[in-house]
Short mmCIF file of C-alpha atoms in Angstrom, two decimals:
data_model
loop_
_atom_site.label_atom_id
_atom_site.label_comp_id
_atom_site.label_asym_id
_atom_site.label_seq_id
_atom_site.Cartn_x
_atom_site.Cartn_y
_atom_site.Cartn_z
CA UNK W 186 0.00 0.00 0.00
CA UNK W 187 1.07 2.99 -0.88
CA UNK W 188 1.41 6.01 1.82
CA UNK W 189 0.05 10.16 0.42
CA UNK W 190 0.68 12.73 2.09
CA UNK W 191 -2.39 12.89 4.18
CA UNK W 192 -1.93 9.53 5.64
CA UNK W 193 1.86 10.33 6.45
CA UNK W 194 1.99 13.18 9.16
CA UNK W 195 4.29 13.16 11.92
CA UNK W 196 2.28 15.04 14.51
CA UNK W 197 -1.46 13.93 15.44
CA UNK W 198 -3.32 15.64 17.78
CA UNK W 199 -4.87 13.53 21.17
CA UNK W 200 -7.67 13.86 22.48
CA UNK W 201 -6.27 16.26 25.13
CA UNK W 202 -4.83 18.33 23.54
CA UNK W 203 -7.97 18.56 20.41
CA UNK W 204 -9.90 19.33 23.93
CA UNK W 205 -7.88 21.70 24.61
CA UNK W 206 -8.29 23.27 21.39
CA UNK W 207 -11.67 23.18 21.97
CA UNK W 208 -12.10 24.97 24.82
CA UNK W 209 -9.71 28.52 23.66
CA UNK W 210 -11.48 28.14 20.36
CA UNK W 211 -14.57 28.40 22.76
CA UNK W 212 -13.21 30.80 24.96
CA UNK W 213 -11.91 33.03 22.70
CA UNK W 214 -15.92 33.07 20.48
CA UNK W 215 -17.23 33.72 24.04
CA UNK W 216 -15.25 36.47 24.46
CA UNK W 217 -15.53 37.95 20.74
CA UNK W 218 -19.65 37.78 21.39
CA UNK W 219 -19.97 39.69 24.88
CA UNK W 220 -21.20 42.84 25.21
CA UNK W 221 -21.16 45.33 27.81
CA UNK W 222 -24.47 45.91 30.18
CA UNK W 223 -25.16 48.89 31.99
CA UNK W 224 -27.30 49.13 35.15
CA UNK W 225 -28.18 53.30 36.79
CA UNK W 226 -30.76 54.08 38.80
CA UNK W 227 -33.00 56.62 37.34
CA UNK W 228 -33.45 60.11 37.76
CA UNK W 229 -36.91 60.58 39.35
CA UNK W 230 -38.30 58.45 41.83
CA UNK W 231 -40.39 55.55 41.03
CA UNK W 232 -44.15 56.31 41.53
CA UNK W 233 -46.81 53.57 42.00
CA UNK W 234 -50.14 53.90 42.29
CA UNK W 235 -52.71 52.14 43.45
CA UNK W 236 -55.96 52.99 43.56
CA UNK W 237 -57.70 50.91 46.40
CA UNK W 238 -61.13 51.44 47.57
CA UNK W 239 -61.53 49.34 50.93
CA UNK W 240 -64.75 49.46 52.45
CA UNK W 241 -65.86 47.95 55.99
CA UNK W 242 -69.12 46.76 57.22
CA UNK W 243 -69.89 46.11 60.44
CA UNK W 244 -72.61 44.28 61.61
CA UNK W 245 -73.81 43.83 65.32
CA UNK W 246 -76.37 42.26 67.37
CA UNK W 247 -76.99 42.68 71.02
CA UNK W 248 -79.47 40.74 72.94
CA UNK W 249 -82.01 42.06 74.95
CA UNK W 250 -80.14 43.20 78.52
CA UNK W 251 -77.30 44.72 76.64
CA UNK W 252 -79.42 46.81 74.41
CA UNK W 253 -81.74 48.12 77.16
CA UNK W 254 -78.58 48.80 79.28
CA UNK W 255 -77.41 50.74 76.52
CA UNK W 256 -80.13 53.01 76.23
CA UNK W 257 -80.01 53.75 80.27
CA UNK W 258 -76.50 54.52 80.12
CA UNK W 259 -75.95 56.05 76.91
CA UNK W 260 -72.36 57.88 77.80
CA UNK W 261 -71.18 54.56 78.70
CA UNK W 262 -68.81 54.61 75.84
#
């Protein structure tokens, strides 16, 4: 059989070193691709609003001897 050129190098690359070459070929793409970010707090201050409308009810019952001794002594409370 008869040897080319392509089958007759003297170096070949491991799978180390191809790993290697990998990762700064990776690297060096990452580093080509990044861009620059920028956080500032603004200017004004931040306004929320909400617009909440609570409303209550209250509901009581008295019985009997607590509603008449209301109405005795009305500046109880």
């Amino acid at each position: 059989m008869t040897e080319t050129g392509l089958t007759k190098r003297k170096w070949r690359p491991t799978s180390s070193v191809m790993k290697k070459m990998v990762l700064i070929m990776a690297l060096g793409a990452s580093a080509a691709t990044t861009g620059c970010v920028n956080v500032t707090a603004p200017d004004k201050p931040i306004e929320i609003n909400l617009n909440i409308n609570v409303t209550q009810e209250v509901v009581y019952r008295l019985d009997g001897e607590a509603k008449t001794l209301i109405q005795q002594n009305p500046d109880i409370f």
